[in-house]
Short mmCIF file of C-alpha atoms and ligand atoms in Angstrom, two decimals:
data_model
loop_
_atom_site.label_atom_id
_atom_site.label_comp_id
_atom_site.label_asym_id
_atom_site.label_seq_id
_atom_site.Cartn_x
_atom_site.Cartn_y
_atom_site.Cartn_z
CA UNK A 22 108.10 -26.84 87.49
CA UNK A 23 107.72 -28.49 83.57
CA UNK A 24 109.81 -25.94 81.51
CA UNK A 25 110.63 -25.73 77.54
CA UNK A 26 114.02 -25.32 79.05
CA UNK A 27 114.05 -28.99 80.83
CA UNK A 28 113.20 -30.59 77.74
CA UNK A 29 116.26 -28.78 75.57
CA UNK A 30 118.46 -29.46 78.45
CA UNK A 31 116.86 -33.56 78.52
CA UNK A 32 117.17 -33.37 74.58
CA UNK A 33 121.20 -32.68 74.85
CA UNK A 34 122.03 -35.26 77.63
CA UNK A 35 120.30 -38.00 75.77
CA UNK A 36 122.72 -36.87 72.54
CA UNK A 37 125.63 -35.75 74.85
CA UNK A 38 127.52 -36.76 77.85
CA UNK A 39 128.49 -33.63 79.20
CA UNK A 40 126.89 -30.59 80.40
CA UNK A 41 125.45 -28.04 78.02
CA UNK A 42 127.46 -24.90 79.18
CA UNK A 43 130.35 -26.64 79.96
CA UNK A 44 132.24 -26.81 82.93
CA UNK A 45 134.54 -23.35 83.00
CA UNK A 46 132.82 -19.85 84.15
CA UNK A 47 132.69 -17.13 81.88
CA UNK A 48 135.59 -14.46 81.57
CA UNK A 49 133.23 -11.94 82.59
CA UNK A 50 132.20 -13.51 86.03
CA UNK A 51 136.00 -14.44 86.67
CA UNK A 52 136.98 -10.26 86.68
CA UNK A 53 133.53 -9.82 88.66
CA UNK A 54 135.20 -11.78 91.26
CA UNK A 55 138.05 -10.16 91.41
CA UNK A 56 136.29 -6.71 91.47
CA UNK A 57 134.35 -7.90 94.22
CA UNK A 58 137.31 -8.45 96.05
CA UNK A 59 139.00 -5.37 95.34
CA UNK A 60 135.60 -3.71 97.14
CA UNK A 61 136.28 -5.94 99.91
CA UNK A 62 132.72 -7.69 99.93
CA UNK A 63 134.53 -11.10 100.73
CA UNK A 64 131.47 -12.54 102.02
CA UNK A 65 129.26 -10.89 99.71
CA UNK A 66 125.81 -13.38 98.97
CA UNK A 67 125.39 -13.20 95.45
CA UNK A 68 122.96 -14.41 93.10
CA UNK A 69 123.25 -16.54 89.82
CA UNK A 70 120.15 -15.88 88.21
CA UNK A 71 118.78 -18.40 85.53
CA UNK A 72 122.34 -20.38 86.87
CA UNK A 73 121.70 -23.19 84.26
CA UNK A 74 124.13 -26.04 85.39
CA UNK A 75 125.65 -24.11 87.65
CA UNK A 76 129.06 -23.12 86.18
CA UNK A 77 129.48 -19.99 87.61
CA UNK A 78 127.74 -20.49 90.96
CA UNK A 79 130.30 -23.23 91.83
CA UNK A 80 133.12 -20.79 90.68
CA UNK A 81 132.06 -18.08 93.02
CA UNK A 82 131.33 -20.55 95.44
CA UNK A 83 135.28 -21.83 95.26
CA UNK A 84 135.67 -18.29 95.41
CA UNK A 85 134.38 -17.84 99.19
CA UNK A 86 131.16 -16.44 98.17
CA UNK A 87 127.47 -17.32 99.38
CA UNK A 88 125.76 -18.03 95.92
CA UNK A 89 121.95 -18.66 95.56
CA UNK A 90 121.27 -20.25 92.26
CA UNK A 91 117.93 -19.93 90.51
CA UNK A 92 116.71 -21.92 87.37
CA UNK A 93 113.17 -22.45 85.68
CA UNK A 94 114.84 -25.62 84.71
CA UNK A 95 115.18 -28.54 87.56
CA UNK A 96 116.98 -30.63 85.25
CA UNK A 97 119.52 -28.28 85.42
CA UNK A 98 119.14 -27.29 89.09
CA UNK A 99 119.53 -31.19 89.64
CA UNK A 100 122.83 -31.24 87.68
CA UNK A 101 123.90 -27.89 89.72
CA UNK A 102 123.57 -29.93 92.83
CA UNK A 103 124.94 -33.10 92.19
CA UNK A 104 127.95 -31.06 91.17
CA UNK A 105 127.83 -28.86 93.74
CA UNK A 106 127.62 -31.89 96.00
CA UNK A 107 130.92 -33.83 94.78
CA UNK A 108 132.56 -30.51 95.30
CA UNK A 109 131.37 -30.44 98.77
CA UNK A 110 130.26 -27.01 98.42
CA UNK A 111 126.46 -27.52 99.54
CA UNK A 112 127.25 -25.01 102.94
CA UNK A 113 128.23 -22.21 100.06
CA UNK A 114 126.01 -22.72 97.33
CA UNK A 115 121.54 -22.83 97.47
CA UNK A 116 120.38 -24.02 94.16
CA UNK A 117 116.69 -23.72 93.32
CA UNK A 118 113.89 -24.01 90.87
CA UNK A 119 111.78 -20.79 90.07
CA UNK A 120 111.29 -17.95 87.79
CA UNK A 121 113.65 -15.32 87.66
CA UNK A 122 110.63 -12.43 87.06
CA UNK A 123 109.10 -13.48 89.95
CA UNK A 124 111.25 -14.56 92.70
CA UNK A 125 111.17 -15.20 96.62
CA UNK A 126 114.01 -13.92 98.17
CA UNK A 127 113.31 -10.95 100.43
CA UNK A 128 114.22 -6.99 99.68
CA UNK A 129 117.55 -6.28 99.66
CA UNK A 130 118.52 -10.12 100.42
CA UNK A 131 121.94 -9.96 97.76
CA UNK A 132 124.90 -7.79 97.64
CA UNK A 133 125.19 -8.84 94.29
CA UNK A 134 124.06 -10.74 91.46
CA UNK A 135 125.23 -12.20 87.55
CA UNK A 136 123.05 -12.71 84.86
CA UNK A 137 124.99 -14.75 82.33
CA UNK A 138 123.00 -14.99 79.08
CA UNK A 139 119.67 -15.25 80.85
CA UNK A 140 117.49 -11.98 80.27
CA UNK A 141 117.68 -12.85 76.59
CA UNK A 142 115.72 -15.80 77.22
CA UNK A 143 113.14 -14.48 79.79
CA UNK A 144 109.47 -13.40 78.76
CA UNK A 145 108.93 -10.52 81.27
CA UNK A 146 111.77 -8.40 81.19
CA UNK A 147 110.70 -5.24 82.54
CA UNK A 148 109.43 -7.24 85.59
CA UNK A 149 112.31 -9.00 85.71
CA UNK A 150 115.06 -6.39 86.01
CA UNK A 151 112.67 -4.61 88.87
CA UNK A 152 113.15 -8.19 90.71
CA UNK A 153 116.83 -7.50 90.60
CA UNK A 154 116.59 -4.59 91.71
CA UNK A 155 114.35 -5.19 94.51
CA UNK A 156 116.37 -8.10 95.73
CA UNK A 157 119.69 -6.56 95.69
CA UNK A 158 120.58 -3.95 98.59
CA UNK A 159 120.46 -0.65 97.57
CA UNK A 160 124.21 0.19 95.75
CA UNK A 161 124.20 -3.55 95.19
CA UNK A 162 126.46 -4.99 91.94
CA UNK A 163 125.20 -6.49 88.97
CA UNK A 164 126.78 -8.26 86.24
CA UNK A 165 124.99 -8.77 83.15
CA UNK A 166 126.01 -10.97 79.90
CA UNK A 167 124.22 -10.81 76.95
CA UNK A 168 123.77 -12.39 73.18
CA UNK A 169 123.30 -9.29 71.13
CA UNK A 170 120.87 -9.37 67.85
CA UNK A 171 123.11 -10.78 65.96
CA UNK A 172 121.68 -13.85 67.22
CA UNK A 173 117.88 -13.11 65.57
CA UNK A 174 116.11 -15.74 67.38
CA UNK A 175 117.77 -15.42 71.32
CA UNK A 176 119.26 -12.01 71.12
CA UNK A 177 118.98 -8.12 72.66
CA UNK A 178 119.57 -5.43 71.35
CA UNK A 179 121.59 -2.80 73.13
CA UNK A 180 118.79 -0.05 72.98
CA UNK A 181 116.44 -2.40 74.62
CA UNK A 182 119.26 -3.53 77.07
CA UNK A 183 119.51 -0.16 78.05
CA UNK A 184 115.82 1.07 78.15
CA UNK A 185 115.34 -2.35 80.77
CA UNK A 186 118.25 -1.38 83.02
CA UNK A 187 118.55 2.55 83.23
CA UNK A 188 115.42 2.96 85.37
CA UNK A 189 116.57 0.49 87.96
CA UNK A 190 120.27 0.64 87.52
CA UNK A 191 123.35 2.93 87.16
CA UNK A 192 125.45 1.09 84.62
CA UNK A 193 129.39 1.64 85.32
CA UNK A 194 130.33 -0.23 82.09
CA UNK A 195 129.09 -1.37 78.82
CA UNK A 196 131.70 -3.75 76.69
CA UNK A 197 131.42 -5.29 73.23
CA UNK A 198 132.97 -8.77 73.22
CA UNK A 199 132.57 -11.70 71.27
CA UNK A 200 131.91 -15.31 71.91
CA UNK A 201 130.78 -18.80 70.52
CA UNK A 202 127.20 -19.13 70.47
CA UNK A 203 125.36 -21.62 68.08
CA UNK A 204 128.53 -22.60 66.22
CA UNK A 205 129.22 -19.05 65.56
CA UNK A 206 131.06 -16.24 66.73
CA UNK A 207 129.17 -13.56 67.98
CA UNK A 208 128.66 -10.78 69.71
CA UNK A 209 127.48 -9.90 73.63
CA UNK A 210 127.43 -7.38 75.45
CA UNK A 211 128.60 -7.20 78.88
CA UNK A 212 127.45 -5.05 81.61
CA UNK A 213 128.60 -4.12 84.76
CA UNK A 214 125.62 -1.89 86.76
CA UNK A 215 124.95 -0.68 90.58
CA UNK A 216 121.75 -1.00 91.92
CA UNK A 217 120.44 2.85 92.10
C1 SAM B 18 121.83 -19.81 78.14
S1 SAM B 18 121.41 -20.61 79.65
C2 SAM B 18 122.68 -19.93 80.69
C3 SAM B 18 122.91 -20.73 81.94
C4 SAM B 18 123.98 -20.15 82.88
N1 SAM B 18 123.72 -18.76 83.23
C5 SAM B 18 125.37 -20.26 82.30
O1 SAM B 18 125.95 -19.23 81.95
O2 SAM B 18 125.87 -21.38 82.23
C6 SAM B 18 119.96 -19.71 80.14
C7 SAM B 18 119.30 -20.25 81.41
O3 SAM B 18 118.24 -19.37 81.79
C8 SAM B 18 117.20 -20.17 82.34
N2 SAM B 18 115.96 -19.37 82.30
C9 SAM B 18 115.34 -18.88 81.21
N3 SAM B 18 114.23 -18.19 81.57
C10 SAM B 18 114.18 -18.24 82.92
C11 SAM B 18 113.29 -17.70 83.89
N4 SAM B 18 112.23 -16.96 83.55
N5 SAM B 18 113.55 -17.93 85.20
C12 SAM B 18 114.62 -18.68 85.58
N6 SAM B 18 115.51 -19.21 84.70
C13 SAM B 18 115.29 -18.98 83.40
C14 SAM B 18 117.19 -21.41 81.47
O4 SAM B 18 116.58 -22.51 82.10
C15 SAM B 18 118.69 -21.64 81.25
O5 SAM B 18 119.23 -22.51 82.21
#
């Protein structure tokens, strides 16, 4: 699958030798962990939706989850595996190419699923957030990180976040944080939601 996002992610590893997200998870998918955990879903197969590289989906993987990551981008499902693969975490983690609004994973297949700083970038949203929802068992966990407006060109705004997720989702949190985007400092909003 050709993507605009393969050629940004080609156009940075022919200026940079390292991996466009970096190597560390985000904050907010480190405390998802751990509030997994609390809920005792040990085992729980979660989703990384729009994983780029693959940060987080090796994270959770370490963590003794089942993680299925999904890019539009095989350039950076290709990275995602080859790290995966030195890891030796390729009985944890699935990484594939495909569209996050219209994905192949049966009804109810997840017990949860993280969406770090990928909605923002996908066309359909409405049709996206009903995948979620569709894939995820019923009372399934979702976290959700998102570049607010302050970012004109890749940003949400919180109204919009909200109108997307209330139909499909209970949301249990909503937190203001910020963090580096562009060169700047700016803010995202985090959300923690339970499949209704
Ligand atoms: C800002 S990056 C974040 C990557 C990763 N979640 C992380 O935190 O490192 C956004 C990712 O969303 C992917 N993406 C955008 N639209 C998508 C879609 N419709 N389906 C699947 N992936 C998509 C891009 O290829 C890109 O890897």
């Amino acid at each position: 699958m050709d993507s605009l996002f393969d050629k940004m992610y080609l156009k940075f590893y022919a200026e940079k030798d390292k991996l466009m997200w970096g190597t560390a998870p985000s904050p907010g998918v480190v405390s998802f962990a751990e509030f997994l955990k609390g809920k005792e879903m040990l085992e729980a197969i979660v989703l990384d939706s729009g994983c780029g590289e693959g940060r987080n989906s090796i994270y959770l993987a370490k963590q003794g989850f089942r993680v299925y990551g999904l890019d539009i981008s095989a350039v950076a499902i290709e990275k995602a595996r080859q790290w995966a693969e030195r890891e030796g975490l390729l009985e944890k983690i699935w990484f594939e190419v495909g569209d996050v609004s219209q994905m192949e994973f049966r009804d109810e297949f997840f017990d949860a699923a993280i969406d770090i700083n990928t909605i923002n970038f996908v066309k359909a949203r409405r049709k996206y957030v009903a995948e979620l929802s569709r894939v995820l068992k019923p009372k399934g966990y979702l976290l959700l990180e998102t570049l607010s407006r302050e970012s004109k060109e890749y940003g949400i705004s919180k109204d919009e976040l909200e109108w997307l997720i209330t139909p499909f989702f209970e949301i249990l949190e909503m937190k203001e944080f910020h963090a580096p985007w562009g060169g700047q400092n700016l803010l995202h909003y985090r959300i923690l939601a339970q499949n209704r």
